[in-house]
Every structure is written in C-alpha cells, then in structure tokens.
Amino acid sequence: MNIAIVCYPTFGGSGVLATELGKALAEKGHNIHFITYQQPVRLSGFHANIFYHEVRVPTYPLFDFPPYETALASSMVDIVNNHQIDVLHVHYAIPHAAAAYMAKQILAKQGKNIPVITTLHGTDITLVGKDKTYSPVVTFSMEESDILTAVSNNLKEETYKNFNIHKPIEVIYNFVDVKRFNKKPIAAFKQSIAPKNEKIIVHASNFRKVKRVKDVVDVFLRVNENIPSKLLLIGDGPDRASIEDFTRHCPKGNDIIFLGKQEQMEDILPIADLFLLPSEYESFGLAALEAMAAEVPVIVTNAGGLPEILTNGQAGYMCNVGDVKDMAEKALKILSDEIVHETFRKNALAQAKEFDIDSIVPQYESLYKRLIQ
Ligand code: GMT
C-alpha cells in the first residue's frame, strides 16, 4: 500500500508513535510518505520505502500567522496525486484532521476518493481540542474522518464526554518495539552518570504543566535521603527553566542531571533503575511503556489511560496525582530490595510485551485494507 502519514515531527508521543508506525510499515514493504514541516526526530538515517515531504509555508508581509493548514492541505493533495496514495493517516487532530478534510474535498472534486484515518493522541482532545477556540472544527473534522482511532479506552471516553460526536471510535493501543529497547546497559554511560553505583531514576517528557516535573524532583529528593541515587531528566519545555533553577538551589542539586532532548532513548533507558511519570493526565503514557520495554519498573499516576498499560504492584505502582509521599515510598520499596527490584524488572518487560509492535501494527494495516476495499 502507499500510505501518507501526517504528524508533528517533534519529540511528543504522537509524532514518535506516527514515525515508528511508518518505519514498521515500510519494513513490511509498504511505501510511506511522511508529510510534515520538519524531518521527524525518530526518522534519522536512510530507510527503504520511506519518503519525507516537507510542508513549506511561504511567508508574506500580510501573514502575521502563516497559514500552515492551507499549505498542509495543498501538500496532501499534491502527494496523494503524485504518489498514488491509497490512504491518508493523520496523527493528532489539530490541525491535521481539518487539513485532511480539506484535501479530501479537493481530491473528490478531481474524481479521487482518498480515505482518511484520524488518530487521536491525547491533548488534541483533553486540553487543546475541547477549548471552544478549536472545538467546532475538531468536532466536525473528527466526524468527517472515515475512521477515527484513539490510543486508549480512556481517550475514547474522554472524546465522547467532551465532544458531541456519534462516530464509532476504534481503540488501537500505542506500541513499542521491545527488541529495540530491551538492550544491555552501556557500561561506560552508566559509570559516567553513577560512578559509585548509585540508583538511577529517569523521567522523560516535554516539561509541560500536565507532566508535573516538580513532583519528579520532590519524589527523587525523598528517595535520595534514603538511597544514594541520581535523577536523569530528559526532554525540554516550558517548565524546565524554573525546575532547573530550583535544583541549582537545593543541596542535592548535583545529583540531578538535565540531559535535554534525546533521540536515542533505547540507549539511555536500559541504565535506569526506575522511571517516574507523575502526570496529571496521560491518554496512554508512551514514555512509560518504552521504559518498561527496557526492563525498568515505573511509578505513574492512576490518571487517564495509564491504568490500561500498568498492573499496579507488579511492574510498578500507580499513585494519586500529587501524592509525592506515596510515590517516594513505592520507589523505595522497589529500589531497596534487590529481589523485589529484579522481579519488577522482569514484570515490566512482560507487561511491555503486551504492547509489542508486532501485535499492534497489523491492527493499523487491517484498518487500511478495510478502507481501501
Ligand atoms: O505528552 C504530551 O504532551 C505529548 C502528546 C503528543 O500528542 O505528542 O502525547 C500524547 O500522545 C502520546 C502518544 O499517543 C501519549 O502516549 C501521551 O500520553 C499523550 N499525552 C497526554 O495525553 C498528555
């Protein structure tokens, strides 16, 4: 099949998932055309059957706000026509679903029916999309998609709760390539972070308010009082500056290391002993799943779709949002007993295998086939 994928090219989970999906489909022999404004971060290097089309938005003095959506819809029309695209799969509703609707209408006038799949990822529904600035357009473009998918049952429920739509939503969980993440730790890297064999705790996110990164630091400081440990903070975003400032003024600040944005999570995660994701909401929590695939136990909140990916007390723990005391206690429970830690590691891997790429990607493939037929 010839499949066009539209996504955000950045480090966010929706872009990561869309890129990994495209790579997996290309390996199975499909031709994948990424349409976005920058090369997706997880698309470095050459991949057979993958083509990347950059959306250009020419500037003009009149444009205080360059019309990306118009440029994107025009690119979609161009790529569909010139690469015999069979299906257009857009990830994250805003503004991709609306641009896809526009492209679909233009192509229909030209006599071509292009099926559109919209995959909802989370904040496009729960934070940004439901705001009245966007909701009429998001509601309409979801209804007009040929197939609507969500990455968890929770996100499906949130969509029905927040939007007046009647369309069926199919749940296809996010996935991880377990083989790629389940690697031996790089000894030199581990040694440079934890020279005295301290425990390594990791958090990765876009440092937005919803991620509650300050809770990560608070949990770490409580753990650090009891166990020699280091905290690796991966990613960047609006809250980073204030948190970095806080850690510079706290006595254990030297044990907290900011790594910034990182592409090779499969090289970093295996050195971790514990992964923290104390978010206020996660539709799914792909970052936690990648950690589990690297055999790292996780502590997450019982928010959104997280309970769908973690069995409490086996591969990690779920705590109430903001309950840093409980999170620290659970972290110590895992980290202070080698046998418990080892059991949680094995369970984390087993849990991740339930979301392995090999079982989830065929679900998308069968959607495409259904649509084309
Ligand atoms: O987490 C973010 O803020 C980024 C966001 C995105 O759209 O890129 O992530 C969302 O999609 C991911 C992939 O489906 C999910 O794993 C994340 O849980 C979800 N984030 C939220 O719901 C806050």
Coordinates of C-alpha atoms and ligand atoms in Angstrom, one line a residue:
M1 CA 0.0 0.0 0.0
N2 CA 1.0 3.6 -0.4
I3 CA 0.3 5.4 2.8
A4 CA 0.7 9.1 3.7
I5 CA 1.3 9.9 7.3
V6 CA 0.8 13.4 8.7
C7 CA 2.2 14.1 12.2
Y8 CA 4.1 16.5 14.4
P9 CA 7.8 16.0 13.8
T10 CA 8.8 16.8 17.4
F11 CA 9.6 14.7 20.5
G12 CA 6.0 14.4 21.6
G13 CA 4.5 11.0 21.8
S14 CA 2.1 11.4 18.9
G15 CA 5.0 12.2 16.5
V16 CA 7.1 9.4 17.9
L17 CA 4.3 6.9 17.5
A18 CA 3.4 8.0 14.0
T19 CA 7.1 7.8 13.0
E20 CA 7.6 4.4 14.5
L21 CA 4.4 3.2 12.8
G22 CA 5.6 4.5 9.4
K23 CA 9.0 2.8 9.9
A24 CA 7.4 -0.5 10.8
L25 CA 5.0 -0.4 7.8
A26 CA 7.9 0.4 5.5
E27 CA 9.8 -2.6 6.8
K28 CA 6.8 -4.7 5.8
G29 CA 7.1 -3.4 2.2
H30 CA 4.6 -0.5 2.2
N31 CA 5.6 2.9 0.8
I32 CA 5.3 5.5 3.5
H33 CA 5.1 9.2 2.7
F34 CA 5.6 11.5 5.7
I35 CA 4.1 14.9 5.3
T36 CA 5.2 17.4 7.9
Y37 CA 7.1 20.7 8.4
Q38 CA 10.3 19.1 9.6
Q39 CA 12.0 15.8 9.4
P40 CA 10.5 13.7 12.3
V41 CA 13.0 13.3 15.1
R42 CA 12.8 9.5 15.1
L43 CA 13.4 9.4 11.3
S44 CA 17.1 9.9 11.2
G45 CA 19.1 7.8 8.7
F46 CA 18.0 6.2 5.4
H47 CA 15.0 3.9 5.4
A48 CA 14.0 2.0 2.3
N49 CA 10.4 2.7 1.2
I50 CA 10.2 5.9 3.3
F51 CA 9.8 9.3 1.7
Y52 CA 9.7 12.6 3.5
H53 CA 7.8 15.6 2.1
E54 CA 8.4 18.9 3.8
V55 CA 5.5 21.3 4.0
R56 CA 6.7 24.8 3.1
V57 CA 4.8 27.8 4.3
P58 CA 6.0 30.8 2.3
T59 CA 6.0 34.0 4.3
Y60 CA 4.3 37.2 3.1
P61 CA 4.2 40.5 5.0
L62 CA 0.4 40.2 5.4
F63 CA 0.7 37.0 7.2
D64 CA 1.0 37.6 10.9
F65 CA 0.1 33.9 11.2
P66 CA 1.5 31.9 8.3
P67 CA -1.4 29.6 7.1
Y68 CA 0.2 26.2 7.8
E69 CA -3.1 24.4 7.5
T70 CA -3.7 25.6 3.9
A71 CA -0.1 24.7 2.9
L72 CA -0.5 21.3 4.6
A73 CA -3.8 20.6 2.8
S74 CA -2.2 21.6 -0.5
S75 CA 0.8 19.3 0.1
M76 CA -1.6 16.4 0.9
V77 CA -3.4 16.9 -2.5
D78 CA 0.0 17.1 -4.3
I79 CA 1.4 13.9 -2.6
V80 CA -1.8 11.9 -3.0
N81 CA -2.0 12.7 -6.7
N82 CA 1.7 12.2 -7.5
H83 CA 2.4 9.1 -5.4
Q84 CA -0.8 7.1 -5.9
I85 CA -1.6 7.3 -2.2
D86 CA -4.2 4.8 -1.0
V87 CA -4.8 6.1 2.5
L88 CA -4.1 9.3 4.4
H89 CA -3.4 8.7 8.1
V90 CA -3.3 11.8 10.3
H91 CA -2.0 11.8 13.9
Y92 CA -3.2 14.4 16.4
A93 CA -6.5 16.1 15.4
I94 CA -5.3 19.7 15.4
P95 CA -4.9 20.9 12.7
H96 CA -4.3 17.7 10.8
A97 CA -7.8 16.3 10.7
A98 CA -9.2 19.6 9.4
A99 CA -6.5 19.9 6.7
A100 CA -7.2 16.3 5.7
Y101 CA -10.9 17.1 5.3
M102 CA -10.0 20.0 3.0
A103 CA -7.6 17.8 1.0
K104 CA -10.3 15.1 0.7
Q105 CA -12.8 17.6 -0.6
I106 CA -10.4 18.9 -3.2
L107 CA -9.5 15.4 -4.4
A108 CA -13.1 14.4 -4.5
K109 CA -13.8 17.3 -7.0
Q110 CA -10.9 15.9 -9.0
G111 CA -12.6 12.5 -9.0
K112 CA -10.5 10.7 -6.4
N113 CA -11.7 9.3 -3.2
I114 CA -9.0 9.4 -0.5
P115 CA -9.8 7.6 2.7
V116 CA -8.8 9.5 5.9
I117 CA -7.9 8.0 9.3
T118 CA -7.5 10.3 12.2
T119 CA -5.7 9.0 15.3
L120 CA -6.4 11.0 18.5
H121 CA -3.5 11.1 20.9
G122 CA -4.5 13.0 24.0
T123 CA -4.0 16.7 24.4
D124 CA -5.7 17.2 21.0
I125 CA -8.9 16.2 22.9
T126 CA -8.3 16.7 26.6
L127 CA -6.5 20.0 26.7
V128 CA -6.4 21.9 23.5
G129 CA -9.2 20.4 21.4
K130 CA -12.1 20.9 23.8
D131 CA -11.3 24.6 24.2
K132 CA -14.1 26.5 22.3
T133 CA -11.4 28.2 20.2
Y134 CA -10.9 24.8 18.4
S135 CA -13.8 22.5 19.3
P136 CA -16.2 23.2 16.4
V137 CA -13.5 22.4 13.8
V138 CA -12.2 19.4 15.8
T139 CA -15.8 18.0 16.2
F140 CA -16.5 18.5 12.5
S141 CA -13.3 17.0 11.2
M142 CA -13.5 14.0 13.6
E143 CA -17.0 13.3 12.2
E144 CA -15.8 13.6 8.7
S145 CA -12.8 11.2 9.0
D146 CA -13.5 7.8 7.5
I147 CA -12.1 6.1 10.6
L148 CA -11.4 7.6 14.0
T149 CA -9.0 5.8 16.4
A150 CA -7.9 6.6 19.9
V151 CA -4.8 5.3 21.7
S152 CA -6.7 4.1 24.8
N153 CA -10.2 3.4 26.1
N154 CA -9.8 6.4 28.4
L155 CA -9.2 8.7 25.5
K156 CA -12.2 7.3 23.6
E157 CA -14.4 8.0 26.7
E158 CA -12.9 11.5 27.1
T159 CA -13.7 12.2 23.4
Y160 CA -17.3 11.2 23.8
K161 CA -17.5 13.2 27.0
N162 CA -16.1 16.4 25.6
F163 CA -17.4 16.4 22.0
N164 CA -20.8 16.0 20.6
I165 CA -19.9 13.2 18.1
H166 CA -21.5 10.0 17.3
K167 CA -18.9 8.3 15.2
P168 CA -17.5 5.0 16.4
I169 CA -14.0 5.3 17.8
E170 CA -11.7 2.3 17.5
V171 CA -9.1 1.8 20.2
I172 CA -5.6 0.9 18.9
Y173 CA -3.1 1.0 21.7
N174 CA 0.3 2.6 21.3
F175 CA 3.2 0.1 20.8
V176 CA 6.9 -0.3 21.5
D177 CA 9.5 -2.3 19.6
V178 CA 10.5 -4.4 22.6
K179 CA 13.6 -5.9 20.7
R180 CA 15.0 -2.4 20.3
F181 CA 14.6 -1.2 23.9
N182 CA 15.5 -4.4 25.6
K183 CA 19.2 -3.9 25.5
K184 CA 22.1 -4.3 27.9
P185 CA 23.0 -1.0 29.6
I186 CA 26.0 0.8 28.1
A187 CA 28.5 0.3 30.9
A188 CA 30.6 3.5 30.3
F189 CA 27.4 5.6 30.2
K190 CA 26.1 4.1 33.4
Q191 CA 29.5 4.7 35.1
S192 CA 29.6 8.3 34.0
I193 CA 26.2 9.0 35.5
A194 CA 26.5 6.9 38.6
P195 CA 30.2 6.4 39.4
K196 CA 29.5 5.0 42.8
N197 CA 26.9 2.6 41.6
E198 CA 24.1 4.9 42.7
K199 CA 20.5 4.1 41.7
I200 CA 19.4 5.9 38.5
I201 CA 15.9 7.3 38.3
V202 CA 14.7 8.7 35.0
H203 CA 11.9 11.0 33.8
A204 CA 11.3 12.0 30.2
S205 CA 8.7 14.4 28.9
N206 CA 8.1 17.7 27.2
F207 CA 8.2 19.5 30.6
R208 CA 4.7 20.9 30.3
K209 CA 2.5 21.6 33.3
V210 CA 0.5 18.4 32.8
K211 CA 3.7 16.4 33.4
R212 CA 4.2 17.7 36.9
V213 CA 8.0 17.5 36.7
K214 CA 8.3 19.3 40.1
D215 CA 6.8 16.1 41.6
V216 CA 9.5 14.1 39.9
V217 CA 12.1 16.2 41.7
D218 CA 10.2 16.0 45.0
V219 CA 9.9 12.2 44.9
F220 CA 13.6 12.0 44.0
L221 CA 14.7 14.1 46.9
R222 CA 12.8 11.9 49.3
V223 CA 14.3 8.8 47.8
N224 CA 17.8 10.3 47.8
E225 CA 17.6 10.9 51.6
N226 CA 17.5 7.1 51.9
I227 CA 19.3 5.6 48.9
P228 CA 22.3 7.0 47.1
S229 CA 20.8 8.0 43.7
K230 CA 20.9 10.2 40.7
L231 CA 18.0 11.7 38.7
L232 CA 18.2 12.0 34.9
L233 CA 15.7 14.5 33.5
I234 CA 15.3 14.0 29.8
G235 CA 13.5 16.5 27.5
D236 CA 12.8 20.2 27.4
G237 CA 9.8 22.5 27.6
P238 CA 8.2 25.4 29.4
D239 CA 8.8 24.2 33.0
R240 CA 12.4 23.3 32.6
A241 CA 13.9 26.7 33.5
S242 CA 12.1 27.0 36.8
I243 CA 12.8 23.4 37.8
E244 CA 16.5 23.7 36.8
D245 CA 16.6 26.9 38.9
F246 CA 15.1 25.1 41.9
T247 CA 17.6 22.2 41.7
R248 CA 20.5 24.7 41.5
H249 CA 19.5 26.0 44.9
C250 CA 18.8 22.7 46.6
P251 CA 21.5 20.8 48.5
K252 CA 21.2 17.6 46.5
G253 CA 21.1 19.5 43.2
N254 CA 24.3 17.9 42.0
D255 CA 22.5 14.5 41.9
I256 CA 20.0 15.9 39.3
I257 CA 21.2 15.9 35.7
F258 CA 19.4 17.5 32.8
L259 CA 20.1 15.7 29.6
G260 CA 17.8 17.9 27.3
K261 CA 16.1 16.4 24.3
Q262 CA 17.4 12.9 23.4
E263 CA 16.7 10.8 20.3
Q264 CA 18.3 7.5 21.4
M265 CA 16.0 6.6 24.3
E266 CA 16.8 2.9 23.7
D267 CA 20.4 3.7 24.7
I268 CA 19.5 5.7 27.8
L269 CA 16.6 3.8 29.4
P270 CA 18.5 0.5 30.0
I271 CA 20.8 2.2 32.5
A272 CA 17.8 3.2 34.6
D273 CA 16.6 1.5 37.8
L274 CA 13.2 3.3 38.0
F275 CA 11.1 5.6 35.7
L276 CA 8.8 8.3 37.1
L277 CA 5.8 9.7 35.2
P278 CA 3.6 11.6 37.8
S279 CA 1.4 13.3 35.2
E280 CA -1.9 14.9 35.9
Y281 CA -3.2 13.2 32.8
E282 CA -1.8 10.8 30.1
S283 CA -4.0 9.4 27.4
F284 CA -1.6 6.4 27.3
G285 CA 2.0 7.2 28.5
L286 CA 4.2 6.0 25.7
A287 CA 7.3 7.1 27.7
A288 CA 6.5 4.7 30.5
L289 CA 5.9 1.9 28.0
E290 CA 9.3 2.4 26.5
A291 CA 10.9 2.3 29.9
M292 CA 9.1 -1.0 30.7
A293 CA 10.4 -2.4 27.4
A294 CA 13.9 -1.6 28.7
E295 CA 13.1 -3.6 31.8
V296 CA 12.7 -0.5 34.0
P297 CA 9.9 -0.5 36.7
V298 CA 7.7 2.6 36.6
I299 CA 5.8 4.8 39.1
V300 CA 3.0 6.6 37.4
T301 CA -0.3 8.2 38.4
N302 CA -3.6 6.5 38.2
A303 CA -4.7 9.1 35.7
G304 CA -6.2 8.8 32.2
G305 CA -5.1 5.7 30.2
L306 CA -2.2 4.8 32.5
P307 CA -4.2 2.1 34.3
E308 CA -4.6 0.4 30.9
I309 CA -0.9 -0.1 30.5
L310 CA 0.2 -1.0 34.0
T311 CA -0.9 -3.6 36.5
N312 CA -0.4 -2.0 39.9
G313 CA 2.1 -3.7 42.2
Q314 CA 3.7 -5.8 39.5
A315 CA 5.8 -3.8 37.0
G316 CA 5.5 -0.7 39.1
Y317 CA 3.0 1.3 41.1
M318 CA 0.1 3.8 40.4
C319 CA -0.3 6.6 42.9
N320 CA -2.7 9.5 43.2
V321 CA -1.8 12.7 41.3
G322 CA 0.4 14.9 43.5
D323 CA 0.9 12.2 46.2
V324 CA 4.7 12.5 46.2
K325 CA 5.0 10.9 49.6
D326 CA 3.3 7.7 48.4
M327 CA 5.4 7.8 45.2
A328 CA 8.6 8.0 47.2
E329 CA 7.6 5.2 49.5
K330 CA 6.7 3.0 46.5
A331 CA 10.0 3.9 44.9
L332 CA 11.9 2.9 48.0
K333 CA 10.0 -0.3 48.2
I334 CA 11.3 -1.2 44.7
L335 CA 14.8 0.1 45.0
S336 CA 15.8 -1.0 48.4
D337 CA 15.3 -4.8 47.8
E338 CA 17.3 -6.4 45.0
I339 CA 14.9 -9.4 44.7
V340 CA 11.9 -7.1 44.5
H341 CA 13.6 -4.9 42.0
E342 CA 14.6 -7.8 39.8
T343 CA 11.0 -9.2 39.9
F344 CA 9.6 -5.8 39.0
R345 CA 12.1 -5.6 36.1
K346 CA 11.0 -8.9 34.7
N347 CA 7.3 -8.0 35.1
A348 CA 8.0 -4.6 33.4
L349 CA 9.3 -6.4 30.3
A350 CA 6.4 -8.9 30.3
Q351 CA 3.9 -6.0 30.6
A352 CA 5.6 -4.2 27.7
K353 CA 5.4 -7.3 25.5
E354 CA 1.6 -7.0 25.6
F355 CA 2.1 -3.8 23.5
D356 CA 4.7 -5.1 21.2
I357 CA 5.0 -3.6 17.7
D358 CA 4.4 -7.0 16.1
S359 CA 0.9 -7.3 17.6
I360 CA -0.3 -3.6 17.2
V361 CA 1.0 -2.6 13.7
P362 CA -1.2 -5.3 12.0
Q363 CA -4.2 -3.6 13.6
Y364 CA -3.5 -0.4 11.6
E365 CA -2.8 -2.4 8.5
S366 CA -6.1 -4.1 8.7
L367 CA -7.8 -0.7 9.1
Y368 CA -6.1 0.5 5.9
K369 CA -7.2 -2.6 4.0
R370 CA -10.7 -2.3 5.2
L371 CA -10.8 1.3 4.0
I372 CA -9.3 0.6 0.6
Q373 CA -11.6 -2.2 -0.1
Ligands
GMT1 O1 2.5 14.1 26.3 C1 2.4 15.1 25.6 O2 2.2 16.2 26.0 C2 2.7 14.9 24.1 C3 1.5 14.2 23.5 C4 1.5 14.2 22.0 O3 0.5 14.4 21.5 O4 2.6 14.2 21.3 O5 1.4 12.9 24.0 C5 0.1 12.3 23.9 O6 0.2 11.2 23.0 C6 1.1 10.2 23.3 C7 1.1 9.2 22.2 O7 -0.1 8.7 21.9 C8 0.6 9.5 24.6 O8 1.4 8.5 25.0 C9 0.6 10.6 25.7 O9 0.0 10.0 26.9 C10 -0.3 11.8 25.3 N1 -0.1 12.8 26.3 C11 -1.1 13.3 27.0 O10 -2.3 12.8 27.0 C12 -0.8 14.3 28.0

